[in-house]
């Protein structure tokens, strides 16, 4: 079976994608390929970051690999926090602080439209491919739900009445940005196995 490395240290994400690729590709972790260093992601776009991580692994370790990067883009804030979503309220990368700051910055906003966007870059046999997943929705005025992570408690996807934090993992994956991007990646790999 062909091997493919997912350039992430997030074990939850790796397990999720591993299940989707079962039987087609053997998913390798960064540890499996002997990569123990922190992967840099200091570009100014989601695409730049996913490419930076995947290109690093391909160039240094010569294994087929992919990487992802996600951001929350709020219309009234000109697309912020976007690529800075994880450290919106500071380098401590606290979900609670990030949510508080976002709710504060939207206090007077009537337009609460937002979207999550995931960029995936794949290096397969030296060829570079890009995939994107988007989910549109809006930001609530208060926290609701305790599942998930990040901005889940304040994001309600379009055509739904509950936040991501009120949904099961399966329910969220079926409509989420990351789920959509990963399904595109899996579809591509099915046709290029
Ligand atoms: P990453 O690129 O997946 O590490 O995501 C960067 C940041 O975006 C995270 O630290 C979260 O703040 C936010 N984020 C990414 N995906 C999600 C999600 O599915 N729900 C809520 N927040 C998310």
PDB file of C-alpha atoms and ligand atoms in Angstrom:
ATOM      1  CA  UNK A   1       0.000   0.000   0.000  1.00  0.00           C
ATOM      2  CA  UNK A   2       1.207   3.515  -0.827  1.00  0.00           C
ATOM      3  CA  UNK A   3       2.315   5.625   2.103  1.00  0.00           C
ATOM      4  CA  UNK A   4       1.283   9.223   2.717  1.00  0.00           C
ATOM      5  CA  UNK A   5       2.355  11.522   5.545  1.00  0.00           C
ATOM      6  CA  UNK A   6      -0.058  13.985   7.157  1.00  0.00           C
ATOM      7  CA  UNK A   7       2.147  16.890   8.255  1.00  0.00           C
ATOM      8  CA  UNK A   8       0.371  17.631  11.534  1.00  0.00           C
ATOM      9  CA  UNK A   9       0.991  17.066  15.228  1.00  0.00           C
ATOM     10  CA  UNK A  10      -2.742  16.981  15.901  1.00  0.00           C
ATOM     11  CA  UNK A  11      -3.512  13.302  16.613  1.00  0.00           C
ATOM     12  CA  UNK A  12      -7.274  13.889  16.504  1.00  0.00           C
ATOM     13  CA  UNK A  13      -7.062  15.220  12.936  1.00  0.00           C
ATOM     14  CA  UNK A  14      -4.723  12.395  11.894  1.00  0.00           C
ATOM     15  CA  UNK A  15      -7.101   9.720  13.219  1.00  0.00           C
ATOM     16  CA  UNK A  16     -10.046  11.309  11.420  1.00  0.00           C
ATOM     17  CA  UNK A  17      -8.252  11.429   8.061  1.00  0.00           C
ATOM     18  CA  UNK A  18      -6.758   7.976   8.599  1.00  0.00           C
ATOM     19  CA  UNK A  19     -10.252   6.498   8.753  1.00  0.00           C
ATOM     20  CA  UNK A  20     -11.237   8.221   5.500  1.00  0.00           C
ATOM     21  CA  UNK A  21      -8.198   6.805   3.661  1.00  0.00           C
ATOM     22  CA  UNK A  22      -8.435   3.289   5.088  1.00  0.00           C
ATOM     23  CA  UNK A  23      -7.561   0.530   2.621  1.00  0.00           C
ATOM     24  CA  UNK A  24      -6.052   2.919   0.067  1.00  0.00           C
ATOM     25  CA  UNK A  25      -3.167   4.696   1.717  1.00  0.00           C
ATOM     26  CA  UNK A  26      -1.202   4.002   4.851  1.00  0.00           C
ATOM     27  CA  UNK A  27      -1.202   7.291   6.714  1.00  0.00           C
ATOM     28  CA  UNK A  28       2.124   8.183   8.337  1.00  0.00           C
ATOM     29  CA  UNK A  29       2.618  10.695  11.135  1.00  0.00           C
ATOM     30  CA  UNK A  30       5.522  13.138  11.352  1.00  0.00           C
ATOM     31  CA  UNK A  31       6.964  10.876  14.065  1.00  0.00           C
ATOM     32  CA  UNK A  32       6.806   7.878  11.689  1.00  0.00           C
ATOM     33  CA  UNK A  33       9.062   9.638   9.171  1.00  0.00           C
ATOM     34  CA  UNK A  34      11.478  10.844  11.872  1.00  0.00           C
ATOM     35  CA  UNK A  35      10.424  14.493  11.745  1.00  0.00           C
ATOM     36  CA  UNK A  36      10.499  15.784  15.319  1.00  0.00           C
ATOM     37  CA  UNK A  37      11.032  19.478  14.657  1.00  0.00           C
ATOM     38  CA  UNK A  38       8.294  22.127  14.831  1.00  0.00           C
ATOM     39  CA  UNK A  39       6.972  22.861  11.329  1.00  0.00           C
ATOM     40  CA  UNK A  40       7.079  26.580  10.508  1.00  0.00           C
ATOM     41  CA  UNK A  41       3.868  28.295   9.432  1.00  0.00           C
ATOM     42  CA  UNK A  42       4.686  31.973   9.181  1.00  0.00           C
ATOM     43  CA  UNK A  43       3.149  32.891   5.831  1.00  0.00           C
ATOM     44  CA  UNK A  44       0.412  35.502   5.329  1.00  0.00           C
ATOM     45  CA  UNK A  45      -2.243  33.220   3.815  1.00  0.00           C
ATOM     46  CA  UNK A  46      -3.769  29.836   4.646  1.00  0.00           C
ATOM     47  CA  UNK A  47      -2.525  28.535   1.281  1.00  0.00           C
ATOM     48  CA  UNK A  48       0.974  29.819   2.049  1.00  0.00           C
ATOM     49  CA  UNK A  49       1.013  28.001   5.391  1.00  0.00           C
ATOM     50  CA  UNK A  50      -0.323  24.645   4.150  1.00  0.00           C
ATOM     51  CA  UNK A  51       2.185  24.812   1.272  1.00  0.00           C
ATOM     52  CA  UNK A  52       5.062  25.758   3.578  1.00  0.00           C
ATOM     53  CA  UNK A  53       4.476  22.723   5.824  1.00  0.00           C
ATOM     54  CA  UNK A  54       3.925  20.196   3.010  1.00  0.00           C
ATOM     55  CA  UNK A  55       6.861  21.517   0.942  1.00  0.00           C
ATOM     56  CA  UNK A  56       9.187  21.288   3.945  1.00  0.00           C
ATOM     57  CA  UNK A  57       8.349  17.615   4.515  1.00  0.00           C
ATOM     58  CA  UNK A  58       8.605  16.748   0.819  1.00  0.00           C
ATOM     59  CA  UNK A  59      11.921  18.552   0.338  1.00  0.00           C
ATOM     60  CA  UNK A  60      13.577  17.259   3.521  1.00  0.00           C
ATOM     61  CA  UNK A  61      12.173  13.712   3.770  1.00  0.00           C
ATOM     62  CA  UNK A  62      11.085  12.878   0.199  1.00  0.00           C
ATOM     63  CA  UNK A  63       7.823  11.237   1.226  1.00  0.00           C
ATOM     64  CA  UNK A  64       4.409  11.948  -0.276  1.00  0.00           C
ATOM     65  CA  UNK A  65       2.643  14.250   2.146  1.00  0.00           C
ATOM     66  CA  UNK A  66      -0.058  16.825   2.749  1.00  0.00           C
ATOM     67  CA  UNK A  67      -0.666  19.632   5.242  1.00  0.00           C
ATOM     68  CA  UNK A  68      -3.644  21.800   6.166  1.00  0.00           C
ATOM     69  CA  UNK A  69      -4.318  25.240   7.573  1.00  0.00           C
ATOM     70  CA  UNK A  70      -7.654  26.698   8.671  1.00  0.00           C
ATOM     71  CA  UNK A  71      -8.938  30.158   9.506  1.00  0.00           C
ATOM     72  CA  UNK A  72     -12.182  31.856  10.544  1.00  0.00           C
ATOM     73  CA  UNK A  73     -12.957  34.774   8.211  1.00  0.00           C
ATOM     74  CA  UNK A  74     -15.427  37.358   9.549  1.00  0.00           C
ATOM     75  CA  UNK A  75     -16.979  39.674   6.958  1.00  0.00           C
ATOM     76  CA  UNK A  76     -17.417  42.751   9.198  1.00  0.00           C
ATOM     77  CA  UNK A  77     -13.746  42.492  10.206  1.00  0.00           C
ATOM     78  CA  UNK A  78     -12.442  42.361   6.641  1.00  0.00           C
ATOM     79  CA  UNK A  79     -11.666  38.644   6.833  1.00  0.00           C
ATOM     80  CA  UNK A  80      -9.986  38.678  10.279  1.00  0.00           C
ATOM     81  CA  UNK A  81      -8.882  36.727  12.223  1.00  0.00           C
ATOM     82  CA  UNK A  82      -8.180  34.529   9.132  1.00  0.00           C
ATOM     83  CA  UNK A  83      -4.668  33.154   9.067  1.00  0.00           C
ATOM     84  CA  UNK A  84      -4.157  34.492  12.628  1.00  0.00           C
ATOM     85  CA  UNK A  85      -7.157  32.584  14.088  1.00  0.00           C
ATOM     86  CA  UNK A  86      -5.135  30.494  16.575  1.00  0.00           C
ATOM     87  CA  UNK A  87      -3.352  33.513  18.085  1.00  0.00           C
ATOM     88  CA  UNK A  88      -5.981  36.247  17.567  1.00  0.00           C
ATOM     89  CA  UNK A  89      -5.896  37.365  21.224  1.00  0.00           C
ATOM     90  CA  UNK A  90      -2.160  36.751  21.651  1.00  0.00           C
ATOM     91  CA  UNK A  91       0.631  34.177  21.597  1.00  0.00           C
ATOM     92  CA  UNK A  92      -0.962  32.151  24.424  1.00  0.00           C
ATOM     93  CA  UNK A  93      -3.283  30.673  21.744  1.00  0.00           C
ATOM     94  CA  UNK A  94      -6.258  30.515  24.122  1.00  0.00           C
ATOM     95  CA  UNK A  95      -9.631  29.564  22.616  1.00  0.00           C
ATOM     96  CA  UNK A  96     -11.437  31.409  25.439  1.00  0.00           C
ATOM     97  CA  UNK A  97      -9.462  34.642  24.949  1.00  0.00           C
ATOM     98  CA  UNK A  98      -9.910  34.443  21.165  1.00  0.00           C
ATOM     99  CA  UNK A  99     -13.687  34.071  21.480  1.00  0.00           C
ATOM    100  CA  UNK A 100     -13.970  36.916  24.015  1.00  0.00           C
ATOM    101  CA  UNK A 101     -11.999  39.247  21.754  1.00  0.00           C
ATOM    102  CA  UNK A 102     -14.043  38.337  18.694  1.00  0.00           C
ATOM    103  CA  UNK A 103     -17.365  38.860  20.499  1.00  0.00           C
ATOM    104  CA  UNK A 104     -16.078  42.215  21.780  1.00  0.00           C
ATOM    105  CA  UNK A 105     -14.957  43.316  18.331  1.00  0.00           C
ATOM    106  CA  UNK A 106     -18.386  42.403  16.940  1.00  0.00           C
ATOM    107  CA  UNK A 107     -20.368  44.056  19.761  1.00  0.00           C
ATOM    108  CA  UNK A 108     -21.828  46.767  17.522  1.00  0.00           C
ATOM    109  CA  UNK A 109     -21.820  44.766  14.289  1.00  0.00           C
ATOM    110  CA  UNK A 110     -25.100  43.987  12.561  1.00  0.00           C
ATOM    111  CA  UNK A 111     -23.374  41.905   9.898  1.00  0.00           C
ATOM    112  CA  UNK A 112     -22.250  38.760  11.697  1.00  0.00           C
ATOM    113  CA  UNK A 113     -21.527  36.678   8.588  1.00  0.00           C
ATOM    114  CA  UNK A 114     -18.426  34.489   8.782  1.00  0.00           C
ATOM    115  CA  UNK A 115     -16.895  31.431   7.198  1.00  0.00           C
ATOM    116  CA  UNK A 116     -14.353  28.782   8.069  1.00  0.00           C
ATOM    117  CA  UNK A 117     -11.905  28.030   5.281  1.00  0.00           C
ATOM    118  CA  UNK A 118      -9.434  25.131   5.109  1.00  0.00           C
ATOM    119  CA  UNK A 119      -6.551  24.957   2.658  1.00  0.00           C
ATOM    120  CA  UNK A 120      -4.805  21.650   1.966  1.00  0.00           C
ATOM    121  CA  UNK A 121      -1.591  21.255  -0.029  1.00  0.00           C
ATOM    122  CA  UNK A 122      -0.592  17.796  -1.251  1.00  0.00           C
ATOM    123  CA  UNK A 123       2.803  16.797  -2.632  1.00  0.00           C
ATOM    124  CA  UNK A 124       2.353  13.543  -4.546  1.00  0.00           C
ATOM    125  CA  UNK A 125       5.378  12.189  -6.438  1.00  0.00           C
ATOM    126  CA  UNK A 126       6.773  15.719  -6.476  1.00  0.00           C
ATOM    127  CA  UNK A 127       3.633  17.272  -7.971  1.00  0.00           C
ATOM    128  CA  UNK A 128       1.831  19.947  -5.976  1.00  0.00           C
ATOM    129  CA  UNK A 129      -1.996  19.970  -5.623  1.00  0.00           C
ATOM    130  CA  UNK A 130      -4.366  22.267  -3.689  1.00  0.00           C
ATOM    131  CA  UNK A 131      -7.786  21.651  -2.136  1.00  0.00           C
ATOM    132  CA  UNK A 132     -10.136  24.021  -0.335  1.00  0.00           C
ATOM    133  CA  UNK A 133     -13.163  23.556   1.924  1.00  0.00           C
ATOM    134  CA  UNK A 134     -15.514  26.327   3.066  1.00  0.00           C
ATOM    135  CA  UNK A 135     -18.496  26.485   5.402  1.00  0.00           C
ATOM    136  CA  UNK A 136     -20.540  29.705   5.550  1.00  0.00           C
ATOM    137  CA  UNK A 137     -22.413  30.795   8.665  1.00  0.00           C
ATOM    138  CA  UNK A 138     -22.595  33.513  11.320  1.00  0.00           C
ATOM    139  CA  UNK A 139     -21.169  34.439  14.710  1.00  0.00           C
ATOM    140  CA  UNK A 140     -23.568  34.229  17.674  1.00  0.00           C
ATOM    141  CA  UNK A 141     -23.725  36.869  20.432  1.00  0.00           C
ATOM    142  CA  UNK A 142     -22.925  34.369  23.199  1.00  0.00           C
ATOM    143  CA  UNK A 143     -21.313  30.961  23.807  1.00  0.00           C
ATOM    144  CA  UNK A 144     -23.439  27.918  23.113  1.00  0.00           C
ATOM    145  CA  UNK A 145     -22.315  24.289  23.495  1.00  0.00           C
ATOM    146  CA  UNK A 146     -19.229  22.645  24.938  1.00  0.00           C
ATOM    147  CA  UNK A 147     -18.092  20.194  22.249  1.00  0.00           C
ATOM    148  CA  UNK A 148     -15.420  20.768  19.595  1.00  0.00           C
ATOM    149  CA  UNK A 149     -12.666  23.351  19.906  1.00  0.00           C
ATOM    150  CA  UNK A 150     -11.566  26.808  18.774  1.00  0.00           C
ATOM    151  CA  UNK A 151     -14.441  29.065  17.714  1.00  0.00           C
ATOM    152  CA  UNK A 152     -17.014  26.240  17.625  1.00  0.00           C
ATOM    153  CA  UNK A 153     -19.180  27.651  20.502  1.00  0.00           C
ATOM    154  CA  UNK A 154     -19.910  30.897  18.590  1.00  0.00           C
ATOM    155  CA  UNK A 155     -20.301  29.648  14.994  1.00  0.00           C
ATOM    156  CA  UNK A 156     -23.646  28.558  13.512  1.00  0.00           C
ATOM    157  CA  UNK A 157     -23.393  27.170   9.963  1.00  0.00           C
ATOM    158  CA  UNK A 158     -25.973  28.315   7.386  1.00  0.00           C
ATOM    159  CA  UNK A 159     -29.205  26.280   7.353  1.00  0.00           C
ATOM    160  CA  UNK A 160     -28.606  25.192  10.965  1.00  0.00           C
ATOM    161  CA  UNK A 161     -29.798  26.495  14.333  1.00  0.00           C
ATOM    162  CA  UNK A 162     -27.075  25.114  16.585  1.00  0.00           C
ATOM    163  CA  UNK A 163     -23.385  25.998  16.929  1.00  0.00           C
ATOM    164  CA  UNK A 164     -20.634  23.550  15.939  1.00  0.00           C
ATOM    165  CA  UNK A 165     -20.063  23.076  19.688  1.00  0.00           C
ATOM    166  CA  UNK A 166     -23.593  21.689  20.037  1.00  0.00           C
ATOM    167  CA  UNK A 167     -23.045  19.064  17.319  1.00  0.00           C
ATOM    168  CA  UNK A 168     -21.489  15.594  17.458  1.00  0.00           C
ATOM    169  CA  UNK A 169     -18.160  15.116  15.652  1.00  0.00           C
ATOM    170  CA  UNK A 170     -19.912  13.173  12.870  1.00  0.00           C
ATOM    171  CA  UNK A 171     -22.520  15.890  12.421  1.00  0.00           C
ATOM    172  CA  UNK A 172     -19.839  18.591  12.282  1.00  0.00           C
ATOM    173  CA  UNK A 173     -17.538  16.665   9.898  1.00  0.00           C
ATOM    174  CA  UNK A 174     -20.391  16.146   7.454  1.00  0.00           C
ATOM    175  CA  UNK A 175     -20.725  19.911   6.881  1.00  0.00           C
ATOM    176  CA  UNK A 176     -17.441  21.415   8.056  1.00  0.00           C
ATOM    177  CA  UNK A 177     -14.717  23.226   6.101  1.00  0.00           C
ATOM    178  CA  UNK A 178     -12.106  20.603   7.039  1.00  0.00           C
ATOM    179  CA  UNK A 179     -14.478  17.734   6.202  1.00  0.00           C
ATOM    180  CA  UNK A 180     -15.133  19.273   2.762  1.00  0.00           C
ATOM    181  CA  UNK A 181     -11.438  19.833   2.011  1.00  0.00           C
ATOM    182  CA  UNK A 182     -10.512  16.326   3.147  1.00  0.00           C
ATOM    183  CA  UNK A 183     -13.268  14.748   1.044  1.00  0.00           C
ATOM    184  CA  UNK A 184     -11.823  16.554  -2.013  1.00  0.00           C
ATOM    185  CA  UNK A 185      -8.356  15.245  -1.137  1.00  0.00           C
ATOM    186  CA  UNK A 186      -9.667  11.686  -0.648  1.00  0.00           C
ATOM    187  CA  UNK A 187     -11.570  11.822  -3.950  1.00  0.00           C
ATOM    188  CA  UNK A 188      -8.416  12.958  -5.740  1.00  0.00           C
ATOM    189  CA  UNK A 189      -6.334  10.208  -4.135  1.00  0.00           C
ATOM    190  CA  UNK A 190      -8.903   7.571  -5.131  1.00  0.00           C
ATOM    191  CA  UNK A 191      -8.319   8.553  -8.742  1.00  0.00           C
ATOM    192  CA  UNK A 192      -4.535   8.777  -8.413  1.00  0.00           C
ATOM    193  CA  UNK A 193      -3.768   5.660  -6.363  1.00  0.00           C
TER     194      UNK A 193
HETATM  195  P1  LIG B   1      -5.587  24.843  12.307  1.00  0.00           P
HETATM  196  O1  LIG B   1      -4.967  25.379  11.062  1.00  0.00           O
HETATM  197  O2  LIG B   1      -6.497  23.685  12.033  1.00  0.00           O
HETATM  198  O3  LIG B   1      -4.593  24.575  13.383  1.00  0.00           O
HETATM  199  O4  LIG B   1      -6.556  25.977  12.856  1.00  0.00           O
HETATM  200  C1  LIG B   1      -6.100  27.264  13.251  1.00  0.00           C
HETATM  201  C2  LIG B   1      -7.085  27.874  14.241  1.00  0.00           C
HETATM  202  O5  LIG B   1      -8.359  28.072  13.600  1.00  0.00           O
HETATM  203  C3  LIG B   1      -7.395  26.988  15.455  1.00  0.00           C
HETATM  204  O6  LIG B   1      -6.495  27.209  16.493  1.00  0.00           O
HETATM  205  C4  LIG B   1      -8.804  27.443  15.825  1.00  0.00           C
HETATM  206  O7  LIG B   1      -8.743  28.628  16.581  1.00  0.00           O
HETATM  207  C5  LIG B   1      -9.417  27.754  14.480  1.00  0.00           C
HETATM  208  N1  LIG B   1     -10.137  26.572  13.947  1.00  0.00           N
HETATM  209  C6  LIG B   1      -9.701  25.720  12.984  1.00  0.00           C
HETATM  210  N2  LIG B   1     -10.611  24.774  12.725  1.00  0.00           N
HETATM  211  C7  LIG B   1     -11.651  25.023  13.554  1.00  0.00           C
HETATM  212  C8  LIG B   1     -12.904  24.376  13.770  1.00  0.00           C
HETATM  213  O8  LIG B   1     -13.240  23.352  13.142  1.00  0.00           O
HETATM  214  N3  LIG B   1     -13.707  24.923  14.692  1.00  0.00           N
HETATM  215  C9  LIG B   1     -13.387  26.047  15.396  1.00  0.00           C
HETATM  216  N4  LIG B   1     -12.223  26.675  15.256  1.00  0.00           N
HETATM  217  C10 LIG B   1     -11.364  26.179  14.330  1.00  0.00           C
END
